[in-house]
Coordinates of C-alpha atoms (C1' of nucleotides) in Angstrom, one line a residue:
Chain A
M1 CA 0.8 47.1 77.4
R2 CA 2.8 46.4 80.6
I3 CA 1.9 47.5 84.1
A4 CA 4.5 47.3 86.9
T5 CA 4.4 47.9 90.6
W6 CA 7.4 48.4 92.9
N7 CA 7.9 49.5 96.5
V8 CA 11.2 51.4 96.1
N9 CA 11.8 52.3 99.8
S10 CA 12.7 55.9 99.1
I11 CA 12.7 57.3 95.5
R12 CA 15.7 59.5 96.3
A13 CA 17.8 56.6 97.5
R14 CA 16.6 54.4 94.7
K15 CA 16.5 56.8 91.7
E16 CA 19.3 55.4 89.7
R17 CA 18.3 51.8 90.2
V18 CA 14.7 52.6 89.2
L19 CA 15.8 54.5 86.1
D20 CA 18.1 51.7 85.1
W21 CA 15.4 49.2 85.6
L22 CA 12.8 51.1 83.5
I23 CA 15.3 51.4 80.7
R24 CA 16.3 47.7 80.9
Q25 CA 12.5 46.9 80.8
Q26 CA 12.1 49.2 77.8
L27 CA 9.8 51.6 79.6
P28 CA 6.7 49.8 80.8
E29 CA 3.6 51.9 79.9
I30 CA 2.4 52.2 83.5
V31 CA 4.5 52.0 86.7
C32 CA 3.2 52.3 90.2
L33 CA 5.7 53.2 92.9
Q34 CA 5.3 53.0 96.7
E35 CA 7.2 54.3 99.7
T36 CA 8.7 57.2 97.8
K37 CA 9.3 58.9 101.2
V38 CA 9.4 62.4 99.7
T39 CA 7.3 65.6 99.5
D40 CA 5.9 66.3 96.0
D41 CA 8.2 69.4 95.5
A42 CA 11.3 67.2 96.1
F43 CA 10.3 64.2 94.0
P44 CA 13.0 63.8 91.2
R45 CA 10.4 64.1 88.5
R46 CA 12.6 65.6 85.8
E47 CA 14.7 62.4 85.6
F48 CA 11.7 60.3 84.8
E49 CA 10.2 62.9 82.5
D50 CA 13.5 62.9 80.6
I51 CA 13.1 59.2 79.7
G52 CA 9.5 59.7 78.6
Y53 CA 7.2 59.4 81.5
W54 CA 4.3 61.5 82.9
V55 CA 4.9 61.7 86.6
T56 CA 2.0 61.9 89.0
V57 CA 2.8 62.0 92.7
C58 CA 1.2 61.9 96.1
G59 CA 3.9 62.2 98.7
Q60 CA 4.7 63.4 102.2
K61 CA 7.8 64.0 104.3
T62 CA 9.7 60.9 105.6
Y63 CA 7.0 58.3 105.3
N64 CA 4.7 56.6 102.8
G65 CA 4.3 58.3 99.4
V66 CA 3.1 56.9 96.1
A67 CA 3.8 57.8 92.4
L68 CA 2.5 56.9 89.0
L69 CA 4.7 56.9 85.9
S70 CA 2.9 56.7 82.6
R71 CA 3.9 56.8 79.0
S72 CA 0.7 58.7 78.2
E73 CA -1.1 61.5 80.0
P74 CA -3.2 60.5 83.0
S75 CA -6.7 61.9 83.5
Q76 CA -9.1 62.2 86.4
V77 CA -6.3 61.9 89.0
V78 CA -7.5 61.4 92.6
D79 CA -4.9 61.4 95.3
H80 CA -6.9 60.5 98.4
L81 CA -8.9 57.4 99.2
G82 CA -11.8 59.1 100.8
G83 CA -13.8 57.9 103.8
D84 CA -11.8 59.8 106.4
P85 CA -11.1 63.5 106.0
E86 CA -8.6 63.4 108.9
D87 CA -6.4 60.9 107.2
R88 CA -3.6 62.7 105.3
E89 CA -1.2 59.7 104.8
A90 CA 0.0 59.6 101.2
R91 CA -0.9 56.1 100.2
F92 CA -3.3 56.3 97.3
L93 CA -3.5 57.4 93.6
S94 CA -6.3 56.8 91.1
A95 CA -6.1 57.8 87.5
Y96 CA -7.1 56.8 84.0
I97 CA -4.3 56.0 81.6
A98 CA -5.5 55.2 78.0
D99 CA -8.5 52.9 78.6
V100 CA -7.4 51.6 82.0
H101 CA -8.4 52.8 85.5
I102 CA -5.2 52.5 87.6
L103 CA -5.1 52.4 91.4
C104 CA -1.7 52.7 93.1
L105 CA -1.9 51.6 96.7
Y106 CA 0.5 51.5 99.6
V107 CA -1.6 49.7 102.2
P108 CA -0.6 50.3 105.9
N109 CA 1.8 47.7 107.2
G110 CA -0.2 47.3 110.5
Q111 CA 2.9 46.8 112.6
V112 CA 1.5 44.4 115.3
V113 CA -1.7 42.5 115.4
G114 CA -4.1 44.3 117.8
S115 CA -2.3 47.6 117.7
E116 CA -3.8 51.0 116.7
K117 CA -1.9 50.7 113.4
F118 CA -3.4 47.3 112.8
A119 CA -6.9 48.8 113.3
Y120 CA -6.0 51.5 110.8
K121 CA -4.9 48.9 108.3
R122 CA -8.3 47.2 108.6
T123 CA -10.2 50.4 108.2
W124 CA -8.1 51.6 105.3
L125 CA -8.7 48.3 103.5
S126 CA -12.4 48.6 104.0
R127 CA -12.2 52.2 102.6
V128 CA -10.6 50.7 99.5
R129 CA -13.5 48.3 99.1
H130 CA -15.8 51.3 99.5
F131 CA -13.9 53.2 96.8
L132 CA -14.2 50.3 94.5
D133 CA -18.0 50.1 95.1
A134 CA -18.6 53.8 94.8
Q135 CA -16.0 55.0 92.2
C136 CA -15.0 52.0 90.0
D137 CA -16.6 49.8 87.4
A138 CA -15.9 46.1 87.6
G139 CA -17.1 45.7 84.1
K140 CA -14.3 47.9 82.7
P141 CA -10.5 47.5 82.6
L142 CA -9.1 48.3 86.0
A143 CA -5.8 47.4 87.7
L144 CA -5.3 47.7 91.4
C145 CA -1.5 47.7 92.0
G146 CA 0.8 48.1 94.9
D147 CA 2.3 47.0 98.1
L148 CA -0.8 45.6 99.7
N149 CA 1.1 44.3 102.8
I150 CA -0.9 41.1 102.6
A151 CA 0.3 37.6 101.7
P152 CA -3.1 36.1 100.5
E153 CA -2.3 32.4 100.9
A154 CA 0.1 30.0 102.6
R155 CA 2.0 29.4 99.4
D156 CA 2.8 33.1 99.4
V157 CA 4.7 32.8 102.7
H158 CA 8.1 31.0 103.1
D159 CA 7.1 29.7 106.6
P160 CA 3.3 30.1 107.1
E161 CA 3.5 28.7 110.7
E162 CA 6.1 31.3 111.7
W163 CA 4.1 34.1 110.1
Q164 CA 0.5 33.1 111.0
D165 CA 0.3 35.7 113.8
S166 CA 2.0 38.5 111.8
V167 CA 0.1 41.5 110.3
L168 CA 1.2 40.4 106.8
F169 CA -0.5 37.0 107.0
H170 CA -3.2 37.5 109.5
P171 CA -6.6 35.9 108.8
D172 CA -8.4 39.3 108.9
M173 CA -6.1 40.7 106.3
R174 CA -6.4 37.6 104.1
Q175 CA -10.1 38.1 104.4
A176 CA -9.7 41.8 103.4
F177 CA -7.7 40.7 100.4
A178 CA -10.5 38.3 99.5
A179 CA -13.0 41.1 99.8
L180 CA -11.2 43.1 97.2
C181 CA -11.2 40.0 94.9
G182 CA -14.9 39.5 95.7
W183 CA -15.6 42.9 94.2
G184 CA -14.3 41.6 90.9
L185 CA -10.5 41.5 90.9
V186 CA -8.2 38.7 89.8
D187 CA -4.7 38.1 91.1
T188 CA -2.7 38.2 87.8
F189 CA 0.2 36.3 89.4
R190 CA -2.0 33.3 90.0
L191 CA -3.1 33.2 86.4
H192 CA 0.4 32.1 85.5
Y193 CA 1.9 30.4 88.6
V194 CA 0.5 27.8 91.0
E195 CA 3.7 27.1 93.0
G196 CA 5.0 28.7 96.2
D197 CA 8.4 30.0 97.0
L198 CA 7.9 33.0 94.8
Y199 CA 8.0 36.2 96.7
S200 CA 8.2 40.0 96.2
W201 CA 9.6 41.1 99.6
W202 CA 12.4 39.9 101.8
D203 CA 13.5 41.5 105.1
Y204 CA 16.8 43.2 105.0
R205 CA 17.9 41.3 108.1
Q206 CA 19.2 37.8 108.7
L207 CA 20.1 37.2 105.0
A208 CA 16.4 36.7 104.3
F209 CA 16.9 37.3 100.5
P210 CA 19.7 34.8 99.8
R211 CA 17.8 32.3 102.0
N212 CA 14.6 33.2 100.1
K213 CA 12.7 33.8 103.3
G214 CA 10.2 36.1 101.7
L215 CA 6.5 36.9 101.3
R216 CA 4.4 37.8 98.2
I217 CA 2.8 41.0 99.3
D218 CA 3.1 43.2 96.1
H219 CA 0.2 42.6 93.7
I220 CA -1.4 43.5 90.4
L221 CA -5.1 42.7 90.7
V222 CA -7.3 43.3 87.6
T223 CA -10.9 43.1 86.5
Q224 CA -12.0 40.3 84.2
S225 CA -11.6 42.2 81.0
L226 CA -7.9 42.7 81.7
A227 CA -7.4 39.3 83.2
E228 CA -8.4 37.8 79.8
R229 CA -5.7 39.8 78.2
C230 CA -3.0 39.0 80.8
T231 CA -0.3 37.1 78.8
D232 CA 2.5 37.2 81.4
V233 CA 3.6 38.2 84.9
A234 CA 7.0 38.3 86.5
I235 CA 8.6 39.2 89.8
D236 CA 12.0 40.5 89.0
R237 CA 14.3 39.1 91.7
E238 CA 17.3 40.5 89.9
A239 CA 16.2 44.0 91.0
R240 CA 16.4 42.8 94.7
K241 CA 20.0 41.7 94.4
G242 CA 23.2 43.5 95.5
K243 CA 24.0 46.5 97.6
G244 CA 21.5 49.4 97.4
A245 CA 18.4 47.4 96.6
S246 CA 14.9 48.0 97.9
D247 CA 13.7 45.3 100.1
H248 CA 10.9 44.7 97.5
A249 CA 11.2 43.4 94.0
P250 CA 9.2 44.9 91.2
V251 CA 6.2 42.9 89.7
I252 CA 5.4 43.4 86.1
A253 CA 2.4 42.1 84.1
E254 CA 1.8 42.1 80.4
F255 CA -1.5 42.5 78.6
G256 CA -2.4 41.8 75.0
A257 CA -4.2 44.2 72.7
V258 CA -8.0 44.8 73.2
P259 CA -9.8 42.1 71.2
E260 CA -11.8 43.3 68.2
Chain B
dA1 C1' 19.7 33.6 121.0
dT2 C1' 14.2 38.4 121.4
dG3 C1' 19.2 39.5 117.6
dG4 C1' 19.6 41.6 112.7
dT5 C1' 19.2 46.1 108.3
dT6 C1' 17.8 50.1 105.8
dG7 C1' 16.1 55.1 105.2
dC8 C1' 15.0 59.4 107.0
dT9 C1' 16.7 62.4 110.1
dT10 C1' 19.9 63.1 113.4
dA11 C1' 18.0 59.3 118.3
dG12 C1' 14.2 57.3 117.3
dC13 C1' 10.6 55.6 114.3
dA14 C1' 8.9 52.7 110.7
dA15 C1' 9.3 48.9 108.0

DNA sequence: ATGGTTGCTTAGCAA
C-alpha cells in the first residue's frame, strides 16, 4: 500500500500533471491533495474517477481546499476539524480507507510571526492535537498527511539561520509539530533518511528550485503500527521540474502487508 | 539590492 501527499497549488491548473503523475506511479492507493483552490461542484472529479479513484473533496472558492483520492471506498468521512464552529476554511479531511485512518491536512501558512494568521496557525494546530486526542486511536493504523507548513528540524531547511524567524521554521511551530509526534506519530521520512538537503517545497522566485533552496514542510506521519510496515519513502523532485509545476513536490510512502 | 513568481480573479491577496 502506498500513501502520497501533494500540495498541487490549484487542481484545475495542475490536473493534467497530477493525472500523469498518478499513472506514472501506477495509482497509489491513497493520495492526499492540498490547495485545490476550487469549490466542490467545480472539482474535476470525473477525470480522477475515470482512472479508478474515489474522490472525496472539501473545497472553497479561491483559497485552500483539500481532497482525498482512494482506490477503495472511504468511510466515516469528516470534513471539518472541529473546535471552532466559526472556522469555515477548507483545510481538513478525515476518513477510513481499508484499515487505515487517513487525515489530510492543509495547515495554515501563518504569513508573518506575530500576525493574526500566525495566531490562527497555532490555534489550528492545537485543534489538530485535540482531534487526535478525542477522535483517533494511536494504537491503530493512522496516517496524518499534508502540507503542514512546518519544517521540523534544521536539516529540513536549506539555510536555518535565514529562516529562523519565519513562520515555517519558528520554534512555536516546531513545538507544535513535536506535540503531534508526542501523541504517537512518527515522521516516515526520517525512518529512511538522516541527511539534510532533501526538501518538498521551493519558492517559485529567485530560482529557488534549481539552487535547491527549499524546505521540507510536506509530511506523512504515522502511528507505530504503520511505521513498522513503512518500507520506503520518496520525495519526487521530478514532479517539481519544468514549466507548470506546483511549488511543492509530492511525497510518497510505501507500507508492507499487515503482519500475520 | 526589500527584489522575484504563480494562481485566482481581474488589482490585490495569498503563498
